[in-house]
C-alpha atoms as one frame of an Amber mdcrd trajectory, in Angstrom:
protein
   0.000   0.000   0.000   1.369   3.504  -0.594   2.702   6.142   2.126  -0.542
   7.029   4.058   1.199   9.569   5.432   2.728  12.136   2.702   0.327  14.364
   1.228  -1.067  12.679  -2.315  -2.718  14.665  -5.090  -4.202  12.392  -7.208
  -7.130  14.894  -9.281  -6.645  13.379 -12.734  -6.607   9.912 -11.435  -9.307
  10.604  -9.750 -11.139  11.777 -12.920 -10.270   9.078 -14.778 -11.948   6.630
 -12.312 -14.846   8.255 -12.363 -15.387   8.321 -16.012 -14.084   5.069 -16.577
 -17.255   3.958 -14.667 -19.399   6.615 -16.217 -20.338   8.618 -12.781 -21.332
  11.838 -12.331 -19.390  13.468  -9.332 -22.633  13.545  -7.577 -23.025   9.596
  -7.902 -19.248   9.109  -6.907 -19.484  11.675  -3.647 -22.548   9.944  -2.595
 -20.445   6.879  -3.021 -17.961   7.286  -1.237 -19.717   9.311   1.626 -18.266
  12.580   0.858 -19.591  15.884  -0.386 -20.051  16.850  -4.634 -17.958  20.183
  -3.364 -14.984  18.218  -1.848 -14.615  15.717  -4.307 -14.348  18.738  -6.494
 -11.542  19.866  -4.847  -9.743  16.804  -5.098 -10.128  16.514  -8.780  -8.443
  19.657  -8.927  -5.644  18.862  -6.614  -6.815  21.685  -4.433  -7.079  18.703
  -1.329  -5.101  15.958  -1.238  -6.643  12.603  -0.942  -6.436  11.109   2.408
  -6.067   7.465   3.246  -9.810   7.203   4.466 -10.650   8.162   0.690  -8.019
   5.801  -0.573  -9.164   3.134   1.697 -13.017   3.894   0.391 -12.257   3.372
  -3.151 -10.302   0.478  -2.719 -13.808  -1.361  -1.132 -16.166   0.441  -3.423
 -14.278  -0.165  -6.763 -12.259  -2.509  -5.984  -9.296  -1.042  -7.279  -5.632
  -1.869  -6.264  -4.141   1.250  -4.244  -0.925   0.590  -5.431  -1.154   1.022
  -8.675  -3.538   3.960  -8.095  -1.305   5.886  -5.935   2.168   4.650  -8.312
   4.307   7.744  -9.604   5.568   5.576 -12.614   4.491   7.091 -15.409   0.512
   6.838 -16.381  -0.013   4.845 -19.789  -1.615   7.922 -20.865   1.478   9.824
 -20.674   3.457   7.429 -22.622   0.944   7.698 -25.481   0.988  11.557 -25.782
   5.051  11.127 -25.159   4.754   8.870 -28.166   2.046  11.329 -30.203   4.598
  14.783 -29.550   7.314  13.091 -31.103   6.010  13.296 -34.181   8.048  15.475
 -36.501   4.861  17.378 -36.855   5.256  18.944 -33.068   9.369  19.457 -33.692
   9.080  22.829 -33.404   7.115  23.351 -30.127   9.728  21.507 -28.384   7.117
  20.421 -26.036   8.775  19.884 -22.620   7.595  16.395 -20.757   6.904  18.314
 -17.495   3.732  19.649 -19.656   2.912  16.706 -21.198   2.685  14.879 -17.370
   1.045  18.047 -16.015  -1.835  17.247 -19.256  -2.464  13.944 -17.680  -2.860
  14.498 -14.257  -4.596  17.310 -14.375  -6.932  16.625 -17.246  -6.812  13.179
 -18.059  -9.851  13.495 -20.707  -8.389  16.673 -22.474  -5.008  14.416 -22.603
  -7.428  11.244 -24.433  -9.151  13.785 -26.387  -5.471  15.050 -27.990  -4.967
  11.047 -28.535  -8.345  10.258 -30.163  -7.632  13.097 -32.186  -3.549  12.082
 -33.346  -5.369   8.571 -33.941  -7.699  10.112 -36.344  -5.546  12.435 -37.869
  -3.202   9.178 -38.937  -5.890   7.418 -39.945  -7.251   9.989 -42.279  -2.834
   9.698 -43.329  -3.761   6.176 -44.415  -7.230   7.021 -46.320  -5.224   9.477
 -48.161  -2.431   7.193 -49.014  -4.765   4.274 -50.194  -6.398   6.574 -52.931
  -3.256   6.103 -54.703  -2.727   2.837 -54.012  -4.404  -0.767 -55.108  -6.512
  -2.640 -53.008  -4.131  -5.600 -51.789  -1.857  -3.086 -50.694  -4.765  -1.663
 -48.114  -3.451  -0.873 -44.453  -4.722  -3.363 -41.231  -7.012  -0.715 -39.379
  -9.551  -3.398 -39.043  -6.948  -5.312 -36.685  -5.590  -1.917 -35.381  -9.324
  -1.588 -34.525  -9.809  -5.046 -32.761  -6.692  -4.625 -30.758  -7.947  -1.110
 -29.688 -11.317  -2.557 -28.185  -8.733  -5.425 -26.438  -6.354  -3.261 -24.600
  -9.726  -0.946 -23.524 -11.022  -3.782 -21.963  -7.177  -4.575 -20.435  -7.446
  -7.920 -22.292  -9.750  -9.479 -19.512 -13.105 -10.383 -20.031 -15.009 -11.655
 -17.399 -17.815 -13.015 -18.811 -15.780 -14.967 -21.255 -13.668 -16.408 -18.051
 -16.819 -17.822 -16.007 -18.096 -19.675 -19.142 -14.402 -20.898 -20.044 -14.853
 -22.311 -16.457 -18.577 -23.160 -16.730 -17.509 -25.319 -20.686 -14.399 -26.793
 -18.688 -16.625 -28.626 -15.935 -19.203 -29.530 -18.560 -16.255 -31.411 -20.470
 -15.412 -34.045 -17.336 -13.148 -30.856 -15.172  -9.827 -33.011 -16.624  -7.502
 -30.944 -19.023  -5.334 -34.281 -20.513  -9.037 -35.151 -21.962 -10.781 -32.020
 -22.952  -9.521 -32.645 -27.261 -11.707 -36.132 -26.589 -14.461 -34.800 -24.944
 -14.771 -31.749 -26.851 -15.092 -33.714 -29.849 -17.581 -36.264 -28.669 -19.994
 -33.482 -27.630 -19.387 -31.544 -30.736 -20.394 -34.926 -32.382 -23.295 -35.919
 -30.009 -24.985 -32.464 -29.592 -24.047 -30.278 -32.978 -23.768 -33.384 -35.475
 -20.321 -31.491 -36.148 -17.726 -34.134 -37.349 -13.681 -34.110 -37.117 -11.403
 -34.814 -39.618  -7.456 -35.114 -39.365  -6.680 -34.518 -43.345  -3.607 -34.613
 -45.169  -1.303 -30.919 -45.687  -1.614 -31.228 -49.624  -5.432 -31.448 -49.321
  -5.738 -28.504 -46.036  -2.936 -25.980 -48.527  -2.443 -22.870 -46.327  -4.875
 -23.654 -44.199  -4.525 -25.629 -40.710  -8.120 -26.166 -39.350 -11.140 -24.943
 -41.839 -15.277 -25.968 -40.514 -17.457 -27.052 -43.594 -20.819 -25.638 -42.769
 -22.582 -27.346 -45.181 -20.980 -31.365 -43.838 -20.813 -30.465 -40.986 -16.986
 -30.951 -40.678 -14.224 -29.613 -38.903 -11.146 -30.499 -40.910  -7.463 -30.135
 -38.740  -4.334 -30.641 -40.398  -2.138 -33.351 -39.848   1.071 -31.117 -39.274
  -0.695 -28.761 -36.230   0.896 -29.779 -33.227  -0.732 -31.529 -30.236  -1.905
 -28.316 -28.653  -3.036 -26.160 -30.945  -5.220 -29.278 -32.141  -6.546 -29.824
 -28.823  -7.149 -25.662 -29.375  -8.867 -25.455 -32.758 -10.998 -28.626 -31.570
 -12.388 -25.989 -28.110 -12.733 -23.419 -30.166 -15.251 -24.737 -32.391 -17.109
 -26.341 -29.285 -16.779 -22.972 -27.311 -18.009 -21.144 -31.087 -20.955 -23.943
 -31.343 -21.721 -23.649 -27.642 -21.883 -19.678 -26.987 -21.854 -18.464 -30.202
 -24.722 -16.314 -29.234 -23.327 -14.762 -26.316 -20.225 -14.168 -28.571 -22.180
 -12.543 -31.162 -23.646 -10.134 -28.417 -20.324  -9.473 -26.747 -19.156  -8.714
 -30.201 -22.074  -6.195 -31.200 -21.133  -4.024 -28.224 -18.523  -2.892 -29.370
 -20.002  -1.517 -32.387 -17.172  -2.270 -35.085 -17.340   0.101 -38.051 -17.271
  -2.199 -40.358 -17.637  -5.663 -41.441 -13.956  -6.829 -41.289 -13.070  -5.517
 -38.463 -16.532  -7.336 -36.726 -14.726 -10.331 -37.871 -11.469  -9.621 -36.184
 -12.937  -8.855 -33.063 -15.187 -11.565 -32.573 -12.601 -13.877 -33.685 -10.344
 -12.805 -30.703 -13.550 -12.954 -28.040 -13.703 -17.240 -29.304  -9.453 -17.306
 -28.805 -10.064 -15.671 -25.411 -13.083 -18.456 -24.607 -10.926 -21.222 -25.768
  -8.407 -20.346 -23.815 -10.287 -19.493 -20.526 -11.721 -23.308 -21.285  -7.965
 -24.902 -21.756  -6.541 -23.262 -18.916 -10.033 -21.991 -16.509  -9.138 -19.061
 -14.305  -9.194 -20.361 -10.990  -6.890 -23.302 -11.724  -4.446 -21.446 -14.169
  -3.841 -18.639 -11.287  -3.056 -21.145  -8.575  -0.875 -22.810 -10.631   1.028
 -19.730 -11.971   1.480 -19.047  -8.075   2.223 -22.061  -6.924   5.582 -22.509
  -9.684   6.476 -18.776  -9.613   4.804 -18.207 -13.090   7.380 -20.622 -14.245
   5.761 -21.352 -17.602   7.526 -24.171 -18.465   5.774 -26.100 -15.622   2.965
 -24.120 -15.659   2.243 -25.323 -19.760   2.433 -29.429 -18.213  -0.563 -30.263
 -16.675  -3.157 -27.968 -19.067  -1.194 -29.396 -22.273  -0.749 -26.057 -23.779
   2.310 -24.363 -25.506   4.699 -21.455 -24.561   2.817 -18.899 -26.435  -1.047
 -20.117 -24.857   0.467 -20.473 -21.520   2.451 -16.745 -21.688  -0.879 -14.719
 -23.548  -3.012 -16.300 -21.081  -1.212 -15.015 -17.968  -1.786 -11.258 -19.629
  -5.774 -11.581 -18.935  -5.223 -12.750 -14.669  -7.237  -9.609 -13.909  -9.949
 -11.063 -11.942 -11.099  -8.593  -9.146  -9.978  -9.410  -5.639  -7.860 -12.316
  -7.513  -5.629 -11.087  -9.962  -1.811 -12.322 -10.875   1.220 -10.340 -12.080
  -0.283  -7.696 -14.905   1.974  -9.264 -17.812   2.349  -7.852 -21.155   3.240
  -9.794 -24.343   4.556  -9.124 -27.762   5.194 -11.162 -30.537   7.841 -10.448
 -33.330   9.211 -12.652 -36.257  12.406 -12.004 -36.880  12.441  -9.111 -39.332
  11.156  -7.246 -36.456   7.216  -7.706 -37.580   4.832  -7.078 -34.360   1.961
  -9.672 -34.677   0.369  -9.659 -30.923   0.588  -7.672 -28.621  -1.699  -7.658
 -25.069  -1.468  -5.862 -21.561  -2.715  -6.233 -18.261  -0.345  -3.842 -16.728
   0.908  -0.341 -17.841   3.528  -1.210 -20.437   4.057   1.837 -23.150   3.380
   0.214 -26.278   4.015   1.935 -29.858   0.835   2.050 -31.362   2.621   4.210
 -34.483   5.819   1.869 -34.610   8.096  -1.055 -33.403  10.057  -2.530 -30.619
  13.214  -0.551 -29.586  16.147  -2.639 -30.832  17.885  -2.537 -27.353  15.014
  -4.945 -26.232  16.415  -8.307 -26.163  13.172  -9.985 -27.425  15.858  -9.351
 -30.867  18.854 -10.989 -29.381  16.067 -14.151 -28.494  16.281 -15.709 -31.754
  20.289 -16.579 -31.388  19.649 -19.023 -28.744  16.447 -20.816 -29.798  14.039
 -22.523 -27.261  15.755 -20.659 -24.219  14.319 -18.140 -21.851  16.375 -14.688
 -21.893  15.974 -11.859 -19.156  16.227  -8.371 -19.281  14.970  -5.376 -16.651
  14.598  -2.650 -19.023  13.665   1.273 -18.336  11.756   3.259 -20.782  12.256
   7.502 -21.394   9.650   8.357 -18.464  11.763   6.327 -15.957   9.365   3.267
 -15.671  11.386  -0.141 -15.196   9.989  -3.266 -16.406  11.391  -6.989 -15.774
  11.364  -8.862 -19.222  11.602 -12.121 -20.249  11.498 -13.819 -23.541  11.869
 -16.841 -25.811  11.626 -17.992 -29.247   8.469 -20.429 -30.293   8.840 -23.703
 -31.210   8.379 -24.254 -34.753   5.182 -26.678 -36.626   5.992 -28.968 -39.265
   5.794 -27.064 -42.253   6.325 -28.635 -45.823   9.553 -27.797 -48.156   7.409
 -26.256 -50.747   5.968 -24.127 -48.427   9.239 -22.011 -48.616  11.142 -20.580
 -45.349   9.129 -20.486 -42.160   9.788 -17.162 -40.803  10.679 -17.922 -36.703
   8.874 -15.953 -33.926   9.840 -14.919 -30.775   7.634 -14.190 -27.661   8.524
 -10.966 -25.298   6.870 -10.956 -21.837   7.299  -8.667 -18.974   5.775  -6.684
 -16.134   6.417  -3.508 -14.121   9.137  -4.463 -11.719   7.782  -4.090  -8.229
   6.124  -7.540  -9.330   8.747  -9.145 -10.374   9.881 -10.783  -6.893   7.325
 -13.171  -7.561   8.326 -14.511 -11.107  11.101 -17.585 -10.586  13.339 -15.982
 -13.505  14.216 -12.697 -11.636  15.738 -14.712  -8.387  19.665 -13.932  -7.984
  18.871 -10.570  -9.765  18.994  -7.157  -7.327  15.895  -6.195  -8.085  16.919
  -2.800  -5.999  19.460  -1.697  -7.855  19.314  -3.579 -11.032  21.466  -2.867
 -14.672  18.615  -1.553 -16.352  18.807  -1.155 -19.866  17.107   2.163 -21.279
  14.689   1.685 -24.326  12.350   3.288 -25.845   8.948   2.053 -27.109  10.429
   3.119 -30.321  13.242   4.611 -32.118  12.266   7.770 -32.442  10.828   7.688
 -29.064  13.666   6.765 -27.188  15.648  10.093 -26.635  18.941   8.968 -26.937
  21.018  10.852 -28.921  23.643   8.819 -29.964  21.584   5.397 -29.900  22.710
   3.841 -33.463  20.127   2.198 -33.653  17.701   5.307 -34.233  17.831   5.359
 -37.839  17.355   1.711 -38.325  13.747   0.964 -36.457  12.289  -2.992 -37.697
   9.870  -3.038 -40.437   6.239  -3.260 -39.087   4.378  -5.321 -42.207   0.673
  -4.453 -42.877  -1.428  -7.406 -43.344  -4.291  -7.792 -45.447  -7.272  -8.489
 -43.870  -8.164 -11.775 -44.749  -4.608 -12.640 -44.723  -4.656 -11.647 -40.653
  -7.993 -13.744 -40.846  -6.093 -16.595 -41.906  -3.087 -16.136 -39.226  -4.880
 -15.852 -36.348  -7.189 -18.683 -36.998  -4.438 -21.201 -38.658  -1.944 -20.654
 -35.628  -4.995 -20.397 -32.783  -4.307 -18.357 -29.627
C-alpha cells in the first residue's frame, strides 16, 4: 500500500476513475460518503486525498491502491510522449513536465489530444490508399480489434466464467478435454472431425465445412493447438450467441473488423476453457509463473500459456499484470496484449535494445532483461523464441517468432526468472517504445527501427485462426 502519510494529489486519477465507470461526481461523492464540493476539490488537486478516501475506493471499486497511488508514469502519458514526437510537433519543443502536467490534471483533455492524433493518422492512411491498389490496403480493421482489447485490459469476465462453466461440462480433466470436446461436438451439434492430409488442407490448418458439418485439422498442427482449434469450435458452437452479443457491443465500423474482433472474443473463450481461471492462477502461483511447468498439466504451448497469464485480472484475484509481444524475426509485431501499464508503440516497433531481438540466437531458451523506458518506468522482461510446426519444403522458409513478456518491476519478486537478480538496484537497460521515441542521442540504432508489415485483412484472418491463440 502507498505512504498514508505524505500528502497525495491524485485529481486526474481521480477523474479518470470516475469516467471510466461513467459517474457523475454527484453519484461518486454519494459513493464514497463525501460531499459533490470536496470531491471537487480533489479533482483539482486543491485537497489531497487522504487514506480514508483511498481506503473507500479500494472497497467500493475494488481497485488496487498501489497502482492507483504509483508515480511511474501513467499509460496515458506514454501515449501523448509517443504522439509529440512526431516530426509534426518538432518545433514546439514540447517539454515532458507539460505533457505529465496534461495527464494528471486533465486526463480526458489528454485522451481527447490522442483520439484526435489517432484520427488524424488514420485519415494519413485514407489518403495514401487513394493512390494505391486494393491488396496493398493498411490493417485498421486489426488496429481496430486490438484497440477494443487493450480498452477492456485484455480481460473479459464473462468470457472467463463460461471458459470455467464449458471446462466442468467437459469431465473438469484438461489431458481429456480434445476427446471430450469432440464427442460433444459430435453428439450435440452433429459437427464431425477430420485429421486430413497438408496437400489437401494448402495454407490452411483447421477450416469448418458448414454445409458437412466438418471440422477439418491438419495433420502437421501440433498436439496443442489441435486440442485448441478442436475448443474453439465447441466454445463457437456452444456460446456463439453470447459471442455474437459481446461482439455487437462494441459496435465495429465495419464488417472486417466485426470479424477480427469476434474472432479474438472465441481465442479468449478457448483459452479461458484450456486453462479456466481459478486453476491457471493457482498454478502460476504455486511454480512462480514458471511457464515451463505451468504449460504441463493444461497441455498447452509457450505462447497459450504466456498470452493467457496477460488476462489474470480477476477482481480481488488477480496475478502479475503481464504484457506480451510477438515479433518474427524481421522485427514484424503480430500480438501484442497488456494487463499492466507497459508503453506500447501504437505508431511503430520494438526498440532494438530490447532483447526480445537478441532471443532468436539461442532458440528454445528463456532470456531476461529489466529494461527502463524515457519516463523512468522499469519493467522486468523475459522472452523466448516459439517452437516451430511442421511445415512442408514447398511451403518455402518459415519465418521464426519470438515471444517478449514482462511486467512492471515491483512484481517481479514473484516470477522464478528474476531470483539472484537485485531487483533494488538492477542494470537496467534504457529503451524506448520506439526509435524515435527513445531520446537517446547517440543510440545507433535510431535510424534503423524494424519493419512493421501491414497485413491484409483476410490474410490476418487466416493467421490468427491457422496458428490459434
Amino acid at each position: 500500500m502507498a505512504d498514508l502519510e505524505r500528502k497525495l494529489y491524485l485529481g486526474g486519477r481521480l477523474k479518470r476513475l470516475r469516467y471510466d465507470f461513467n459517474l457523475s461526481q454527484t453519484k461518486m461523492a454519494e459513493d464514497l460518503g463525501v460531499s459533490a464540493s470536496y470531491l471537487n476539490h480533489l479533482e483539482r488537486n486543491q485537497r489531497p486525498v487522504t487514506a480514508q478516501i483511498l481506503l473507500k475506493l479500494a472497497s467500493t471499486y475494488d481497485i488496487d491502491l498501489r497502482s492507483f497511488t504509483d508515480d511511474t508514469e501513467p499509460a496515458g502519458e506514454a501515449a501523448l510522449t509517443e504522439i509529440f514526437a512526431d516530426p509534426l510537433f518538432k518545433d514546439l519543443k514540447l517539454p515532458r513536465r507539460e505533457i505529465a502536467d496534461l495527464v494528471a490534471t486533465s486526463p480526458m483533455a489528454a485522451e481527447a489530444v490522442t483520439l484526435l492524433y489517432r484520427a488524424y493518422t488514420e485519415r494519413k492512411k485514407r489518403d495514401a490508399l487513394e493512390a494505391r491498389p486494393p491488396e496493398d490496403d493498411l490493417e485498421s480493421p486489426a488496429d481496430w480489434a486490438r484497440d477494443q482489447i487493450q480498452g477492456h485490459h485484455n480481460f473479459f469476465p464473462e468470457l472467463d466464467d463460461l471458459g470455467e462453466k464449458l471446462f466442468e461440462l467437459l469431465g473438469a480433466d484438461p489431458h481429456t478435454l480434445e476427446e471430450a470436446g469432440g464427442r460433444r461436438l459430435r453428439e450435440q451439434h452433429r459437427i464431425d472431425i477430420r485429421l486430413m492430409p497438408a496437400n489437401v488442407m494448402m495454407m490452411y490448418q483447421r477450416r469448418f465445412d458448414p454445409h458437412r458439418r466438418r471440422l477439418m485439422i491438419s495433420e502437421t498442427l501440433g498436439i496443442s493447438s489441435r486440442r485448441f482449434a478442436v475448443v474453439y469450435q465447441l466454445a463457437l458452437s456452444e456460446y456463439g450467441a453470447e459471442i455474437k452479443a459481446l461482439a455487437e457491443k462494441a459496435r465495429a465500423p465495419d464488417l472486417a473488423s466485426a470479424r477480427l474482433y469476434k474472432i479474438a472474443l472465441i481465442n479468449y473463450l478457448t483459452a479461458a476453457t484450456l486453462m479456466p481461471y481459478g486453476r491457471f492462477l493457482e498454478a502460476a502461483e504455486s511454480n512462480a509463473y514458471d511457464i515451463e511447468l505451468l504449460r504441463a498439466p493444461f497441455e498447452v504451448s509457450f505462447e497459450q500459456a504466456a498470452q493467457r497469464l496477460t488476462t489474470l485480472s480477476r477482481p480481488g484475484h488477480r496475478g502479475v499484470p503481464f504484457f506480451l509481444v510477438r515479433i518474427d524475426s524481421a522485427g514484424n509485431v503480430s500480438k501484442r496484449f497488456s494487463a499492466g501499464p507497459f508503453p506500447f508503440s501504437r505508431y511503430g516497433g520494438t526498440c532494438p535494445r530490447w532483447n526480445i531481438h537478441q532471443a532468436f540466437q539461442t532458440p528454445g531458451r528463456v532470456v531476461t532483461q529489466v529494461i527502463e523506458t524515457p519516463g523512468g518506468q522499469r519493467f522486468f522482461t523475459l522472452a523466448r523464441t516459439l517452437d516451430r510446426g511442421l511445415r512442408a519444403y514447398a511451403d518455402g522458409a518459415w519465418s521464426e517468432q519470438a515471444v517478449g513478456l514482462g511486467c512492471e518491476l515491483k512484481h517481479a519478486d514473484r516470477l522464478i526468472y528474476a531470483r539472484g537478480i537485485d531487483l533494488g538496484h538492477p542494470n537496467a537497460v534504457e529503451t524506448g517504445p520506439m526509435c524515435r521515441l527513445c531520446e537517446r542521442p547517440n543510440c545507433r540504432e535510431r535510424a534503423a527501427p524494424p519493419a512493421v508489415k501491414a497485413l491484409q485483412v483476410d490474410e490476418w484472418i487466416k493467421a490468427v485462426t491457422a496458428f490459434p491463440f
